[in-house]
């Protein structure tokens, strides 16, 4: 389970994750990492003291503020505050923000946009959301419609009906960043952007459509709001965002204090990285920045009077940190929990001591941070060293920006730490304002300088492409031209390689700059604005990745070089159609059963409930085929919106190595997770027993049910218990051979849960078999009517197994083909069918006895003679040998030696004419006949 | 001069003889697909067409080749595969997986072997092989991905098919047959087995999925054909280097086959066992007597070879026993006669032996009991006698119950040829109960 992490694993984040997972292995290391983290933040709390009293009281001027519907609505009342039970952290989410909602797969929570909040009569808090779907949530067969590779970060605006958009607020995990993209934009590849999603197309249950301009702008608006709140280094939005009035900006800034956890998390990891990869020059810059920060901070305080977290105490900040760690590891709550406690225990002492010493400057904080970086981010440092200068530059930029955010966060924490202290702020405000002005000026200056700083691409074509891209952008953004000209780096400045992604990236660059300047005005990031442009380069450089685990690999048999030949004549065509594997257009003779099963599943689907059905029948009576047909029809209906959509999964007892593997397979088919059997059982039990939003009905086919039998019958019990849960929405179709399986092998409690909805498939009658063959042949004249009837009657008399019937027909076409020179009609006749039946059903014994050697036959005779003499059905070789010798004397044959007799005996034993004792008793080995004496006599008499 | 000439010819012969030996040994020992097939033309055609359809049309199939040991199942398959591989389309497309029930003793090993032979273990990645369950899921996934028209057909050859039947739940067989009956990667499953009751061993679901194609190999030739096979097996090929020698050798083979004694000998051999492997064994022994000075096979060579083939191994051991040990065996024989095959112990044998010494022996010493015990234990080690199972081993050695593993006929035959056997011992052996 512990994912293999390579030493090249990216960044402290993965390192921490790895550490957290292998807790036993690296407990010490983990602790140390966390401590350093804490130390850093503890320090930052005490950075510069700007009390926020007024700010907290003020409600922002935005008109979105709602009357407090939720008890937990805070401040302006336009969001919710979530208190995580795990970490006791509070987190604020505003309306219009994107959130992660608990899904069946802990790995992949649902993404949704928060639309509305309300409280119902029973004090339950509800939220109305607009769903987004990951590619993995879409039906497999529909994914093809996209006709392109979909990045795991890409999500689709889900307009498919049938999802409950009303969810329980408690299922919201946290907020998340979603960036809308125009249809032509490519999804930027982000190395660690697990918590950032891109939306580009919408999905309405049938097809993908590019986002309509309306919804796009709507999303963008939301995104804008949010992005200000959580400044991210990477922005991929439209240039339209650029023209924001200053007022709007301030507006955004006011809301900006609410931070998404994930961003913080990234900040932490990235931030540390920045330290290690920064050049000396940079370092000095940073020192300067550190000095500048107070100004920025003050500005922040000014602009964001609503402190959504203003009630957080210093302790809360710590908790927040813990929560960040949580966010790091949504996969393994247990592991993170452990980690969180670590943070608290190890982190608290330094915190206390530091708060006492007030005089720490931001500079020292920075020092701590860099120390932290050194401890945590050794690996990425190496990587950036190794990578090209471009990449390095890039990295630097990235890190820089993150760093900036980090700063911002630090500042906030500091502010919060200071909330209790009341200080006047007027002076500070003015100071910060002036500071920001200078910063802006500085920024401009830097921009003009930037082309010189950046290492240029040496490839002409690259320049050309970038030029073209710039042109395109130019064209696109004519309206914003005047504004953008200042920011948009000239073509020679963007030295990144030519890719389509560029298009999305280049325009964003200026915007980011702008935003950072407005929100934070930390000059540090502005120092090297040009660095932003080559942001693409690391995408090009092979990302150091942890080696792919086999799970993700899609195995496949090599493609054949030559195409298969098409059937050349009627017989070949018939043979193709008669192959069992061919899926017929319809299933004749199972209409009733089909209807019953269809009705059962349909009614359950419509009711949104669960249930079990037990289907029995001897092999080859079309159980699985019928059920699959039902599912096909239901899926068709669901596609046509006649039914609520459902998820279909199938397991087969014969395809499992162990009954308990059923859990693993079900979970994997449901959610794509791969865990051990016991864990899977727990997860499934949880999944089916808790109400989940966006839960579709699941139709589960359990084929070869009898093989899931265990001594405790826990697998069967669970399987049939889940559908009885109210929230499970699970329909189980269990298939097995024996009609009385529930009574015979199941305990009462299991059989009772299986219920009495049963169906049994009778063996086919000869008429039905005849119909099956005819419908398969579908008017191809390859068989004589009598021949078909003969096959059907023969098989119906023997077993009623349709597979057998088809196999015989197929074999008869072969026989017919080889003897077609002789027969005139070219059709498969009675004679061919007879021959095929003979081949398949005639007992091989008689024929092989007749072809045995003389002494072998004699030995069989001797056995019968001995049996007759002794009156027993068993004799030793010695006794038979005496009989054999006597027979040889009568026949006048050479008497075989004992060794030869033993050889004959073991040969016959190997063919299973005889049953032999399997020990080395030589002459005393006991022998029995495996065939009836009559058969032997019959076979031998003929000669 | 003449001496020199003869030396020259003999040197040519020496080279020649080693060539003959090499060619014929290869023919007898290897199941090489170059050799000829006898009497299986129908089966050959059936199998060839079956595999052709799999590879060319992508049709899934399953079949069993059933026949007694030495009937040429593997040879048949090798011949078919050799011919198939001459078709370019087949050569480039067909994937083969060879499994043997004696090697892949459970499904887990078999799955690993399949993955390896399909060269998919690199896809499995860093972890060379996962758990059994993972492996099965992986393989099924891989096979499910394919379809009739696009995927390479896979030929599964399961040697000693009957042993796969005993795997737990017959999971492997179920899955292979299931794939062969569903629209997935085209596969053909060929099982080789000598068990005639193989179908009864298949579980009902597995059996239903098996296509019931059975190709029987029966050794269904008569003695005339056998004689022809004998000649075919000995004839030197036309591309043999020493042309004049070919003619002489082949002529000799022809005359051998017409020789009355050789025919009798072959007839006896044929009566005993029809499979070609035993014929090969016979010819191999005869071939080893060919030397430079004895360049052509004779009837006596074959006779000697036949004698070696038919030799009774247990009785041969008796030839090397001491007189005392022979006496003990005779005593046991008498005990068997008296008590009708009931087991005996050392004390009983010793008493019997004492009676013989006291009453009848003229030339025998009376051995001490420990010496007799030693002889008795030697017989035990030679497995001429065997302790009865299921009895406590705690008992004193003298009283352990034993059974004689020799038949009376064997003992008498062995005594006939026993060198320097004292007459009184012989008499004692032949005497019935009358002397008591």
mmCIF file of C-alpha atoms in Angstrom, chain A residues 220-428:
data_model
loop_
_atom_site.group_PDB
_atom_site.id
_atom_site.type_symbol
_atom_site.label_atom_id
_atom_site.label_comp_id
_atom_site.label_asym_id
_atom_site.label_seq_id
_atom_site.Cartn_x
_atom_site.Cartn_y
_atom_site.Cartn_z
ATOM 1 C CA UNK A 220 -14.632 33.019 -14.232
ATOM 2 C CA UNK A 221 -16.308 35.450 -12.006
ATOM 3 C CA UNK A 222 -16.396 32.900 -9.292
ATOM 4 C CA UNK A 223 -12.876 32.038 -10.015
ATOM 5 C CA UNK A 224 -11.840 35.625 -9.886
ATOM 6 C CA UNK A 225 -13.363 36.034 -6.539
ATOM 7 C CA UNK A 226 -11.682 33.082 -5.340
ATOM 8 C CA UNK A 227 -8.385 33.609 -6.889
ATOM 9 C CA UNK A 228 -7.954 36.843 -5.153
ATOM 10 C CA UNK A 229 -8.692 35.014 -2.034
ATOM 11 C CA UNK A 230 -6.089 32.457 -2.726
ATOM 12 C CA UNK A 231 -3.387 33.963 -4.780
ATOM 13 C CA UNK A 232 -1.841 31.345 -6.885
ATOM 14 C CA UNK A 233 1.291 31.589 -8.849
ATOM 15 C CA UNK A 234 -0.169 29.947 -11.820
ATOM 16 C CA UNK A 235 -3.066 31.620 -13.428
ATOM 17 C CA UNK A 236 -4.553 30.480 -16.569
ATOM 18 C CA UNK A 237 -7.441 32.689 -17.064
ATOM 19 C CA UNK A 238 -8.598 34.945 -19.711
ATOM 20 C CA UNK A 239 -7.193 38.245 -20.515
ATOM 21 C CA UNK A 240 -10.570 39.616 -19.829
ATOM 22 C CA UNK A 241 -9.668 39.340 -16.246
ATOM 23 C CA UNK A 242 -7.065 41.880 -16.755
ATOM 24 C CA UNK A 243 -9.320 44.768 -17.038
ATOM 25 C CA UNK A 244 -10.558 44.975 -13.629
ATOM 26 C CA UNK A 245 -11.335 48.249 -12.244
ATOM 27 C CA UNK A 246 -9.412 49.222 -9.278
ATOM 28 C CA UNK A 247 -12.545 49.112 -7.326
ATOM 29 C CA UNK A 248 -13.140 45.575 -8.224
ATOM 30 C CA UNK A 249 -9.695 44.762 -7.188
ATOM 31 C CA UNK A 250 -10.097 46.227 -3.827
ATOM 32 C CA UNK A 251 -13.272 44.370 -3.612
ATOM 33 C CA UNK A 252 -11.502 41.225 -4.279
ATOM 34 C CA UNK A 253 -8.838 42.047 -1.890
ATOM 35 C CA UNK A 254 -11.350 42.453 0.776
ATOM 36 C CA UNK A 255 -12.417 38.960 0.258
ATOM 37 C CA UNK A 256 -8.977 37.694 -0.118
ATOM 38 C CA UNK A 257 -8.365 36.841 3.407
ATOM 39 C CA UNK A 258 -10.175 33.625 3.156
ATOM 40 C CA UNK A 259 -7.593 31.235 2.106
ATOM 41 C CA UNK A 260 -7.935 27.895 0.683
ATOM 42 C CA UNK A 261 -6.183 25.294 2.593
ATOM 43 C CA UNK A 262 -4.699 23.746 -0.410
ATOM 44 C CA UNK A 263 -3.018 26.899 -1.379
ATOM 45 C CA UNK A 264 -1.536 27.216 2.003
ATOM 46 C CA UNK A 265 -0.369 23.756 1.777
ATOM 47 C CA UNK A 266 1.270 24.401 -1.480
ATOM 48 C CA UNK A 267 2.747 27.481 -0.162
ATOM 49 C CA UNK A 268 4.438 25.604 2.512
ATOM 50 C CA UNK A 269 5.899 23.020 0.327
ATOM 51 C CA UNK A 270 6.818 25.279 -2.462
ATOM 52 C CA UNK A 271 8.026 27.944 -0.269
ATOM 53 C CA UNK A 272 10.637 25.799 1.199
ATOM 54 C CA UNK A 273 11.685 24.735 -2.209
ATOM 55 C CA UNK A 274 12.297 28.237 -3.210
ATOM 56 C CA UNK A 275 14.959 28.643 -0.664
ATOM 57 C CA UNK A 276 17.107 25.903 -1.790
ATOM 58 C CA UNK A 277 16.959 26.728 -5.425
ATOM 59 C CA UNK A 278 17.480 30.405 -5.164
ATOM 60 C CA UNK A 279 20.611 32.004 -6.268
ATOM 61 C CA UNK A 280 22.585 34.257 -4.112
ATOM 62 C CA UNK A 281 21.390 37.302 -5.857
ATOM 63 C CA UNK A 282 17.927 36.235 -5.197
ATOM 64 C CA UNK A 283 18.641 35.747 -1.614
ATOM 65 C CA UNK A 284 19.713 39.280 -1.258
ATOM 66 C CA UNK A 285 16.564 40.348 -2.966
ATOM 67 C CA UNK A 286 14.611 38.426 -0.547
ATOM 68 C CA UNK A 287 16.316 40.063 2.290
ATOM 69 C CA UNK A 288 15.200 43.284 0.829
ATOM 70 C CA UNK A 289 11.741 41.935 0.507
ATOM 71 C CA UNK A 290 11.700 40.958 4.040
ATOM 72 C CA UNK A 291 12.310 44.484 4.936
ATOM 73 C CA UNK A 292 9.560 45.573 2.715
ATOM 74 C CA UNK A 293 6.979 43.258 4.020
ATOM 75 C CA UNK A 294 5.584 45.336 6.773
ATOM 76 C CA UNK A 295 4.283 47.709 4.216
ATOM 77 C CA UNK A 296 2.569 45.026 2.346
ATOM 78 C CA UNK A 297 1.119 43.722 5.431
ATOM 79 C CA UNK A 298 -0.280 46.989 6.357
ATOM 80 C CA UNK A 299 -1.872 47.303 3.053
ATOM 81 C CA UNK A 300 -3.470 44.004 3.486
ATOM 82 C CA UNK A 301 -4.838 44.988 6.771
ATOM 83 C CA UNK A 302 -6.266 48.024 5.259
ATOM 84 C CA UNK A 303 -7.882 46.402 2.364
ATOM 85 C CA UNK A 304 -9.275 43.402 4.000
ATOM 86 C CA UNK A 305 -11.282 44.471 6.886
ATOM 87 C CA UNK A 306 -13.311 41.306 6.996
ATOM 88 C CA UNK A 307 -11.236 38.824 8.758
ATOM 89 C CA UNK A 308 -13.077 35.683 8.378
ATOM 90 C CA UNK A 309 -10.697 34.056 10.667
ATOM 91 C CA UNK A 310 -10.460 36.878 13.022
ATOM 92 C CA UNK A 311 -11.555 34.707 15.806
ATOM 93 C CA UNK A 312 -8.720 32.406 15.381
ATOM 94 C CA UNK A 313 -6.366 32.388 18.205
ATOM 95 C CA UNK A 314 -2.776 31.606 18.059
ATOM 96 C CA UNK A 315 -3.632 28.087 18.851
ATOM 97 C CA UNK A 316 -5.912 28.016 15.902
ATOM 98 C CA UNK A 317 -3.106 28.931 13.691
ATOM 99 C CA UNK A 318 -1.315 25.914 14.820
ATOM 100 C CA UNK A 319 -4.341 23.893 14.179
ATOM 101 C CA UNK A 320 -4.521 25.432 10.815
ATOM 102 C CA UNK A 321 -1.104 24.145 10.177
ATOM 103 C CA UNK A 322 -2.237 20.774 11.203
ATOM 104 C CA UNK A 323 -5.102 21.064 8.875
ATOM 105 C CA UNK A 324 -2.764 21.902 6.122
ATOM 106 C CA UNK A 325 -1.027 18.727 6.784
ATOM 107 C CA UNK A 326 -4.360 17.100 6.536
ATOM 108 C CA UNK A 327 -4.901 18.604 3.208
ATOM 109 C CA UNK A 328 -1.627 17.190 2.163
ATOM 110 C CA UNK A 329 -2.854 13.770 2.724
ATOM 111 C CA UNK A 330 -6.478 13.404 1.928
ATOM 112 C CA UNK A 331 -5.751 9.842 1.037
ATOM 113 C CA UNK A 332 -4.780 8.551 4.354
ATOM 114 C CA UNK A 333 -6.595 10.199 7.094
ATOM 115 C CA UNK A 334 -5.131 7.993 9.738
ATOM 116 C CA UNK A 335 -1.631 8.825 8.755
ATOM 117 C CA UNK A 336 -2.312 12.488 8.699
ATOM 118 C CA UNK A 337 -4.024 12.419 11.945
ATOM 119 C CA UNK A 338 -0.937 11.021 13.426
ATOM 120 C CA UNK A 339 0.985 13.760 11.844
ATOM 121 C CA UNK A 340 -1.262 16.411 13.134
ATOM 122 C CA UNK A 341 -0.762 15.372 16.637
ATOM 123 C CA UNK A 342 2.884 15.510 16.064
ATOM 124 C CA UNK A 343 2.615 19.047 14.963
ATOM 125 C CA UNK A 344 0.851 20.009 18.027
ATOM 126 C CA UNK A 345 3.049 18.311 20.468
ATOM 127 C CA UNK A 346 6.339 19.141 18.992
ATOM 128 C CA UNK A 347 5.384 22.512 17.783
ATOM 129 C CA UNK A 348 3.930 24.098 20.817
ATOM 130 C CA UNK A 349 6.967 24.810 22.925
ATOM 131 C CA UNK A 350 8.682 26.934 20.341
ATOM 132 C CA UNK A 351 5.516 28.797 19.738
ATOM 133 C CA UNK A 352 5.199 29.855 23.269
ATOM 134 C CA UNK A 353 8.732 30.920 23.609
ATOM 135 C CA UNK A 354 8.638 32.909 20.457
ATOM 136 C CA UNK A 355 5.535 34.806 21.252
ATOM 137 C CA UNK A 356 7.302 36.073 24.265
ATOM 138 C CA UNK A 357 10.155 37.453 22.293
ATOM 139 C CA UNK A 358 8.459 40.105 20.305
ATOM 140 C CA UNK A 359 11.230 41.728 18.487
ATOM 141 C CA UNK A 360 11.789 39.166 15.810
ATOM 142 C CA UNK A 361 11.866 40.766 12.448
ATOM 143 C CA UNK A 362 10.499 39.236 9.300
ATOM 144 C CA UNK A 363 14.030 38.715 8.278
ATOM 145 C CA UNK A 364 14.605 36.187 10.957
ATOM 146 C CA UNK A 365 11.445 34.501 10.014
ATOM 147 C CA UNK A 366 12.759 34.159 6.623
ATOM 148 C CA UNK A 367 15.881 32.693 7.938
ATOM 149 C CA UNK A 368 13.872 30.078 9.700
ATOM 150 C CA UNK A 369 11.961 29.380 6.613
ATOM 151 C CA UNK A 370 15.042 28.843 4.645
ATOM 152 C CA UNK A 371 16.308 26.537 7.286
ATOM 153 C CA UNK A 372 13.159 24.624 6.984
ATOM 154 C CA UNK A 373 13.634 24.548 3.306
ATOM 155 C CA UNK A 374 17.010 23.040 3.712
ATOM 156 C CA UNK A 375 15.732 20.304 5.855
ATOM 157 C CA UNK A 376 12.777 19.440 3.777
ATOM 158 C CA UNK A 377 13.651 20.204 0.241
ATOM 159 C CA UNK A 378 16.891 18.583 -0.427
ATOM 160 C CA UNK A 379 15.715 16.595 -3.338
ATOM 161 C CA UNK A 380 14.186 19.304 -5.452
ATOM 162 C CA UNK A 381 17.250 21.311 -4.982
ATOM 163 C CA UNK A 382 19.268 18.657 -6.621
ATOM 164 C CA UNK A 383 16.808 18.483 -9.396
ATOM 165 C CA UNK A 384 16.893 22.139 -10.148
ATOM 166 C CA UNK A 385 20.635 22.000 -10.107
ATOM 167 C CA UNK A 386 20.587 19.336 -12.646
ATOM 168 C CA UNK A 387 18.077 20.916 -14.900
ATOM 169 C CA UNK A 388 18.883 23.504 -17.438
ATOM 170 C CA UNK A 389 19.380 27.083 -16.692
ATOM 171 C CA UNK A 390 16.000 27.809 -18.093
ATOM 172 C CA UNK A 391 14.390 25.358 -15.854
ATOM 173 C CA UNK A 392 16.209 26.752 -12.983
ATOM 174 C CA UNK A 393 15.102 30.194 -13.749
ATOM 175 C CA UNK A 394 11.680 28.930 -14.026
ATOM 176 C CA UNK A 395 11.839 27.118 -10.831
ATOM 177 C CA UNK A 396 13.111 30.163 -9.242
ATOM 178 C CA UNK A 397 10.179 32.068 -10.473
ATOM 179 C CA UNK A 398 7.756 29.552 -9.383
ATOM 180 C CA UNK A 399 9.259 29.309 -6.031
ATOM 181 C CA UNK A 400 9.437 32.959 -5.804
ATOM 182 C CA UNK A 401 5.809 33.349 -6.332
ATOM 183 C CA UNK A 402 5.061 30.718 -3.878
ATOM 184 C CA UNK A 403 7.302 32.336 -1.543
ATOM 185 C CA UNK A 404 5.367 35.431 -1.996
ATOM 186 C CA UNK A 405 2.256 33.663 -1.048
ATOM 187 C CA UNK A 406 4.005 32.209 1.816
ATOM 188 C CA UNK A 407 4.828 35.602 2.958
ATOM 189 C CA UNK A 408 1.342 36.654 2.572
ATOM 190 C CA UNK A 409 0.230 33.867 4.711
ATOM 191 C CA UNK A 410 2.784 34.555 7.291
ATOM 192 C CA UNK A 411 1.625 38.030 7.430
ATOM 193 C CA UNK A 412 -1.866 36.972 7.949
ATOM 194 C CA UNK A 413 -0.950 34.756 10.741
ATOM 195 C CA UNK A 414 0.998 37.484 12.248
ATOM 196 C CA UNK A 415 -1.942 39.705 12.001
ATOM 197 C CA UNK A 416 -4.119 37.242 13.612
ATOM 198 C CA UNK A 417 -1.699 36.828 16.375
ATOM 199 C CA UNK A 418 -1.934 40.436 16.976
ATOM 200 C CA UNK A 419 -5.609 40.785 16.864
ATOM 201 C CA UNK A 420 -5.928 41.020 20.563
ATOM 202 C CA UNK A 421 -3.583 43.875 20.749
ATOM 203 C CA UNK A 422 -5.172 47.120 19.889
ATOM 204 C CA UNK A 423 -3.078 49.533 18.013
ATOM 205 C CA UNK A 424 -3.957 52.358 15.834
ATOM 206 C CA UNK A 425 -3.214 51.807 12.292
ATOM 207 C CA UNK A 426 -3.644 55.014 10.476
ATOM 208 C CA UNK A 427 -0.050 55.758 10.132
ATOM 209 C CA UNK A 428 0.785 52.319 9.091
#
